CSV table of C-alpha atoms in Angstrom, one decimal:
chain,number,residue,atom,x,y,z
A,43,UNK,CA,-80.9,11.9,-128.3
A,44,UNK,CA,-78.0,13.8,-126.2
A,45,UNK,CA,-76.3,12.3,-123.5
A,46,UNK,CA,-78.9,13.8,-121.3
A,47,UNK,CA,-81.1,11.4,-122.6
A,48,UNK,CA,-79.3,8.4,-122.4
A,49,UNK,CA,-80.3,5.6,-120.0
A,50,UNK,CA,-78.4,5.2,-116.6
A,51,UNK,CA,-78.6,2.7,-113.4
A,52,UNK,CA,-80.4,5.3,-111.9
A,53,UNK,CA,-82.9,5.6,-114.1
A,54,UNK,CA,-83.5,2.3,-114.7
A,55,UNK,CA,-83.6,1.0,-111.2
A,56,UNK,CA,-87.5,0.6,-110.7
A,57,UNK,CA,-87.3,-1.5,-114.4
A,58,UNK,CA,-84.0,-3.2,-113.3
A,59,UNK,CA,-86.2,-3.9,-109.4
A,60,UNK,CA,-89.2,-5.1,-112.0
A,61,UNK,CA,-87.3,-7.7,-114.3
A,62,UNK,CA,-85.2,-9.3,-110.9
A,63,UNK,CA,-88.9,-9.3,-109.2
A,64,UNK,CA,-90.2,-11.5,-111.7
A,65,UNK,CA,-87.7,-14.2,-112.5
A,66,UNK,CA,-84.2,-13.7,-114.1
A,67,UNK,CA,-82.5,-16.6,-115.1
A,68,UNK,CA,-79.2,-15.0,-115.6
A,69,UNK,CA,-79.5,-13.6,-111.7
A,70,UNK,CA,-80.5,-16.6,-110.4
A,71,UNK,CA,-77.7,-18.1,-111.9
A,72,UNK,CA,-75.6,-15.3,-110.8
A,73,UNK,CA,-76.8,-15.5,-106.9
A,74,UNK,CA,-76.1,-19.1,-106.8
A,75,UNK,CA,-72.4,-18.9,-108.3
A,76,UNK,CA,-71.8,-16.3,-105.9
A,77,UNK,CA,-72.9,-18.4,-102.6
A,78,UNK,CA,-71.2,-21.1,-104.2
A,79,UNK,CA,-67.6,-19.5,-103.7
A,80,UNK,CA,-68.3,-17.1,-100.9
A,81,UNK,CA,-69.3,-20.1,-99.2
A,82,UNK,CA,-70.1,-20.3,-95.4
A,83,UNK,CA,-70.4,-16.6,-94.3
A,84,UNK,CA,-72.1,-17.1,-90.9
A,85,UNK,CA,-71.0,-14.5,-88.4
A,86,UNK,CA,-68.8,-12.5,-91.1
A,87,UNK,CA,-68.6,-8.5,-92.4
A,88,UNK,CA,-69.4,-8.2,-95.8
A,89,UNK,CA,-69.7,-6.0,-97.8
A,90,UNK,CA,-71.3,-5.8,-101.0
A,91,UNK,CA,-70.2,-3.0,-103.3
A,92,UNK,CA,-72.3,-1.9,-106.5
A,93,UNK,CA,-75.5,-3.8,-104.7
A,94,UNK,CA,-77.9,-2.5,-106.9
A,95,UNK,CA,-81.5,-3.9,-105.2
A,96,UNK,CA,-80.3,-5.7,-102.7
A,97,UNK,CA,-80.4,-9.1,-104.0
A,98,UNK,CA,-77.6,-10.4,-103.3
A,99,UNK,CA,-76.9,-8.7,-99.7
A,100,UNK,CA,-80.2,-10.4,-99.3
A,101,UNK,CA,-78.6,-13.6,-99.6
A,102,UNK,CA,-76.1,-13.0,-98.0
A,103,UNK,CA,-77.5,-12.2,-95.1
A,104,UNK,CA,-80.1,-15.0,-95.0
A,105,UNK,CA,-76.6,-17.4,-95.2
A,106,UNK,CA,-75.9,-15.3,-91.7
A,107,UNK,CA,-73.6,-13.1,-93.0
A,108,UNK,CA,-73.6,-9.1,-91.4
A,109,UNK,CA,-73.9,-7.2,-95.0
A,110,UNK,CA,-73.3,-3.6,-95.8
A,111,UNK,CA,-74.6,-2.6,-99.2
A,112,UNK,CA,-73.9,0.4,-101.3
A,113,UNK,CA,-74.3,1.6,-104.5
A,114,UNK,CA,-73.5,4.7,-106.0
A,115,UNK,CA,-77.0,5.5,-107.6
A,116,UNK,CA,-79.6,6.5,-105.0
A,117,UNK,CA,-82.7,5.2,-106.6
A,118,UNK,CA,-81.0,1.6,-106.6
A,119,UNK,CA,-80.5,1.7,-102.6
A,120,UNK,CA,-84.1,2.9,-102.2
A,121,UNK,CA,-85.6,-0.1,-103.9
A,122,UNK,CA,-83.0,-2.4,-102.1
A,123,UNK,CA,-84.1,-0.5,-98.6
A,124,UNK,CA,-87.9,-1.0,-99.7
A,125,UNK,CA,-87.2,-4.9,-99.8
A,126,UNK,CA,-86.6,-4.9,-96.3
A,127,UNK,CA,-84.1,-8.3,-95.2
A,128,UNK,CA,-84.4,-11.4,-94.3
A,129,UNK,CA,-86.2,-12.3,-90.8
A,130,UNK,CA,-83.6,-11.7,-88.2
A,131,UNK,CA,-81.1,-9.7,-90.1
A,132,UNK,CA,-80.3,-6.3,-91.1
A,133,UNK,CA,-78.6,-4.6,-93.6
A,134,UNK,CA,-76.9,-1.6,-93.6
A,135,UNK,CA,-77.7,0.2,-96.9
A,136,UNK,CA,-75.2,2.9,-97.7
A,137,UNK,CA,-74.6,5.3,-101.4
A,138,UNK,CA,-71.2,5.3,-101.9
A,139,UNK,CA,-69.0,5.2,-105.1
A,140,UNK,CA,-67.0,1.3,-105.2
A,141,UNK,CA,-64.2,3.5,-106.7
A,142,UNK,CA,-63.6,5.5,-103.4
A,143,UNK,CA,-65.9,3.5,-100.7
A,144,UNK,CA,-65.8,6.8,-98.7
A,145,UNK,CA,-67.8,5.5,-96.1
A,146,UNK,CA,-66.0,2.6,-95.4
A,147,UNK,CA,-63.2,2.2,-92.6
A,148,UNK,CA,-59.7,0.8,-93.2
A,149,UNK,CA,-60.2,-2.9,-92.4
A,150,UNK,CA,-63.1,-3.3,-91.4
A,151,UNK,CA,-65.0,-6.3,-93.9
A,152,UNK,CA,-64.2,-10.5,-93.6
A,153,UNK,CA,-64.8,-10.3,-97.5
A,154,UNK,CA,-66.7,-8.0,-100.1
A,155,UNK,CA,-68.6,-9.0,-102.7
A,156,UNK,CA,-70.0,-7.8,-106.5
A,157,UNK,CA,-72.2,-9.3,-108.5
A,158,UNK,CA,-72.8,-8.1,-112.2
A,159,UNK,CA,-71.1,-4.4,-110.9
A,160,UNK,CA,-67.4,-4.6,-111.7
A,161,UNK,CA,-68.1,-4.7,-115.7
A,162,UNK,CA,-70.4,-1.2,-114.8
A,163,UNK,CA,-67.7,0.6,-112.6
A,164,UNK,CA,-64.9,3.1,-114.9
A,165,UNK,CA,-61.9,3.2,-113.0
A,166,UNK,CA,-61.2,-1.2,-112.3
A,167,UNK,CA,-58.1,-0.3,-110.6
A,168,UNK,CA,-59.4,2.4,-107.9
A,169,UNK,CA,-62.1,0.3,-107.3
A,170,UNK,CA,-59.8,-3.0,-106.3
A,171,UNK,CA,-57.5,-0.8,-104.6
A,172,UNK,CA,-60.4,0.1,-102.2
A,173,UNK,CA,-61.5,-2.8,-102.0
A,174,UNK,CA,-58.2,-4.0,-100.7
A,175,UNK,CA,-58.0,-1.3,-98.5
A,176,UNK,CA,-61.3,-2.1,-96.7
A,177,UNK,CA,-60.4,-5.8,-96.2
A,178,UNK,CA,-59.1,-7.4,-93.3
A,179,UNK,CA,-55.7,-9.6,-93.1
A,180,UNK,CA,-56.1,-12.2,-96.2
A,181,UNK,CA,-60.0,-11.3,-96.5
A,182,UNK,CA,-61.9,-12.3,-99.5
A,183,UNK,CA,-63.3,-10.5,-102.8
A,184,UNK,CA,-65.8,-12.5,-105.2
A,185,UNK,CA,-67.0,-11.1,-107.8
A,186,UNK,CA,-69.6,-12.0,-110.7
A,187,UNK,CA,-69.1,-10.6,-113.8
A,188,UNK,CA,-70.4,-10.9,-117.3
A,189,UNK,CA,-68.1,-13.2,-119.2
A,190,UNK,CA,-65.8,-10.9,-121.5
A,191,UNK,CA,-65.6,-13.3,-124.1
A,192,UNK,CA,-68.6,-14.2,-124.9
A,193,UNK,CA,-70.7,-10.7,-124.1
A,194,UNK,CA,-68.0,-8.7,-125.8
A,195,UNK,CA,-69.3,-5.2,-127.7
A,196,UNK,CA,-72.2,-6.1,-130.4
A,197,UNK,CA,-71.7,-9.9,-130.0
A,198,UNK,CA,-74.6,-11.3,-131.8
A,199,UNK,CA,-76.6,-14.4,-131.3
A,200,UNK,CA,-76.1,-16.9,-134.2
A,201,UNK,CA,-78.0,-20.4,-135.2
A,202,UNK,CA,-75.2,-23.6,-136.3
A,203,UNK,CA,-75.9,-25.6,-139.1
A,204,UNK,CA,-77.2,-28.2,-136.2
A,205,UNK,CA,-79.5,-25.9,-135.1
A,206,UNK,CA,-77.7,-25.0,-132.1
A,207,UNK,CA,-77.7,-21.3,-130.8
A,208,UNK,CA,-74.0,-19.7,-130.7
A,209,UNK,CA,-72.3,-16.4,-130.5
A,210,UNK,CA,-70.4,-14.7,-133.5
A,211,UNK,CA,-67.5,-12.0,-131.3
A,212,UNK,CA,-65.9,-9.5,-133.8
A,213,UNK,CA,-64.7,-7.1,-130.7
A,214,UNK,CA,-63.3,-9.1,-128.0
A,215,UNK,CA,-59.8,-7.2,-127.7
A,216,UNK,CA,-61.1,-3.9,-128.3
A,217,UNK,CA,-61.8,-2.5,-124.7
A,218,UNK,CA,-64.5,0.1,-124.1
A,219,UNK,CA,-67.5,1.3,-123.5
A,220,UNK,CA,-70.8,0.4,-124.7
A,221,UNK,CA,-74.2,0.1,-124.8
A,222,UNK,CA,-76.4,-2.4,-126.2
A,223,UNK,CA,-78.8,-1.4,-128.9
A,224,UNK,CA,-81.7,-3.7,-127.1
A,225,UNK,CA,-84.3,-1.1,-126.0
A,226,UNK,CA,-85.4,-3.7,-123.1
A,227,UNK,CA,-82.1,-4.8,-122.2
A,228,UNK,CA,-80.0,-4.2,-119.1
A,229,UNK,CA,-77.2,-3.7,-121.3
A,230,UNK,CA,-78.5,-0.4,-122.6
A,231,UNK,CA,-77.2,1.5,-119.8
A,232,UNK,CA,-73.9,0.7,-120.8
A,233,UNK,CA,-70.5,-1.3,-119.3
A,234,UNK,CA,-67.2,-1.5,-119.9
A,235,UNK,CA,-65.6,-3.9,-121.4
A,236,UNK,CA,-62.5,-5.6,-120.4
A,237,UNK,CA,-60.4,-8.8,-121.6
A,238,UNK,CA,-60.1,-11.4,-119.0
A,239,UNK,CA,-56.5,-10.3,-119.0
A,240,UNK,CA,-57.1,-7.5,-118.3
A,241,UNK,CA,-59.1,-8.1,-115.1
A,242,UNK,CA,-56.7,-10.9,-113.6
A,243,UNK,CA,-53.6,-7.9,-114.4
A,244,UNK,CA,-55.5,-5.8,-112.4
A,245,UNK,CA,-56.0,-8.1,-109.5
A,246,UNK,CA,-52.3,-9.2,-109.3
A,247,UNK,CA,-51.5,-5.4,-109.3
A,248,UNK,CA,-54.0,-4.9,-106.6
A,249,UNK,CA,-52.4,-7.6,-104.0
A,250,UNK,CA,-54.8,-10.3,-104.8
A,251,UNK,CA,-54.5,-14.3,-105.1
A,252,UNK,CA,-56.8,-16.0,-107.1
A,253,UNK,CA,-58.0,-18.6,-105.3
A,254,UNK,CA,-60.8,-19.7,-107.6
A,255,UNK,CA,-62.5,-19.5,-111.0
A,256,UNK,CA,-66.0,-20.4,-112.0
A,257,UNK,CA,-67.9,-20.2,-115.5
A,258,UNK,CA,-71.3,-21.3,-113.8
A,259,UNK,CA,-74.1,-23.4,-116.0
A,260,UNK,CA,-77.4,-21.7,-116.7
A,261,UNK,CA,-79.8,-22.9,-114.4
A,262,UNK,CA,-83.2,-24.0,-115.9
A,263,UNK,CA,-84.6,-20.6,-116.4
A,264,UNK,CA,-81.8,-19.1,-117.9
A,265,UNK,CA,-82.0,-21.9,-120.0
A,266,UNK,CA,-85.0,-21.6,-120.5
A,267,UNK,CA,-84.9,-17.7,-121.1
A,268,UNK,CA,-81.7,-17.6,-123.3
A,269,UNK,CA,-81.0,-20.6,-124.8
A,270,UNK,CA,-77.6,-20.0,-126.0
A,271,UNK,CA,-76.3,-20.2,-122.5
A,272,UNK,CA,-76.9,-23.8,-122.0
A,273,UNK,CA,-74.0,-24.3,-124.5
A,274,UNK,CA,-71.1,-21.2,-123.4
A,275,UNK,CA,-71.3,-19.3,-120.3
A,276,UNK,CA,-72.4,-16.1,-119.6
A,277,UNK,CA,-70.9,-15.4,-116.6
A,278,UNK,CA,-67.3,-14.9,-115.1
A,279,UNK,CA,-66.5,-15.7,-111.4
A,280,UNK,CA,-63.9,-15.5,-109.1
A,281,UNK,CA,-62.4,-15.7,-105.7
A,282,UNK,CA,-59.8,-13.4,-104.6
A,283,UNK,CA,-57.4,-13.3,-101.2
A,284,UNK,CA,-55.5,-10.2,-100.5
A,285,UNK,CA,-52.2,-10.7,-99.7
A,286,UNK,CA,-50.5,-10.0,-96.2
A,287,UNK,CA,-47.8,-7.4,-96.7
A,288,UNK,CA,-45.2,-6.2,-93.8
């Protein structure tokens, strides 16, 4: 297989559209973390980078919130313009890389938002410097991403001498990229991985705050789905302020 070959976002967005259509635990779980630390939103511009389908700008914007979405991959904003929004709303749907957001104006967003994204984007540090750039005075960035410690490179799912599921991590401090081996899983069009170091580094040199962390429970489906994720998280949250500077 040659690199040409490989799976990408792009050409997985109508499966990616498919497995969120029917019921994904680890979304769901992922959505609700998100409104949980964005909180109210009414009457705010956000904007969520790396938006894949549109499910969360679709939340968003049902919580009242005016969303801009982009993504860099065309065939994901297609699917998330297909959707349509909530009754009453509207979302402004946009393909732009989170690295530059070339399309967005200085200033201009309350608070931006990623969910699942960060872990998929290269460059970390371009990407929080934009979104610096395109927030107003002490505006907001949370972000959703897959818990470095626990989906680290080739982490594999283990059984206790109880009988309880677990995860056996050989490559935590080894940052790259990868891709997981599962034919059928969204993992197989790669991320990068990052220690949580790493990630809370990168925010301080951005001119952010951490305001808030969150490892959020699996909600029944997930549960239900992955079992191993009632007992360690599988997600990594936050909530960021950027800093006034004179």
């Amino acid at each position: 297989m040659t690199s040409a070959d490989l799976p990408t976002w792009s050409s997985i967005a109508d499966w990616y559209d498919e497995l969120l259509e029917a019921g994904s635990g680890p979304h769901q779980t992922a959505v609700a973390c998100l409104g949980e630390l964005t909180g109210d939103v009414r009457g705010l511009d956000v904007l969520d980078i790396a938006c894949g389908q549109g499910i969360a700008a679709r939340d968003l914007a049902r919580r009242g919130a005016r969303v801009t979405g982009v993504d860099y991959a065309e065939s994901m904003i297609a699917n998330a313009t297909r959707h349509g929004t909530p009754e009453g709303t509207a979302i402004d749907y946009r393909v732009d890389n989170a690295e530059a957001l070339s399309t967005v104006a200085d200033a201009s967003f309350d608070g931006v938002t990623c969910q699942l994204g960060l872990m998929d984007i290269p460059d970390l540090e371009a990407t929080l410097d934009s979104v610096a750039r395109v927030l107003r005075p002490s505006g907001w960035f949370v972000f959703v991403i897959g818990h470095p410690a626990f989906l680290a490179p080739r982490a594999q799912r283990t059984t206790l001498d109880d009988g309880r599921p677990a995860a056996a991590i050989a490559e935590y401090f080894e940052e790259q990229f990868w891709r997981s081996p599962n034919p059928e899983g969204v993992r197989r069009a790669g991320n990068y991985h990052r220690t949580l170091s790493t990630y809370v580094n990168a925010l301080c040199d951005a001119g952010f705050l951490i305001e808030r962390f969150a490892e959020p429970k699996a909600n029944e489906l997930l549960a239900r789905q992955q079992p191993l994720y009632a007992h360690v998280p599988i997600f990594l949250a936050a909530r960021v302020r950027r800093t006034v500077t004179s």
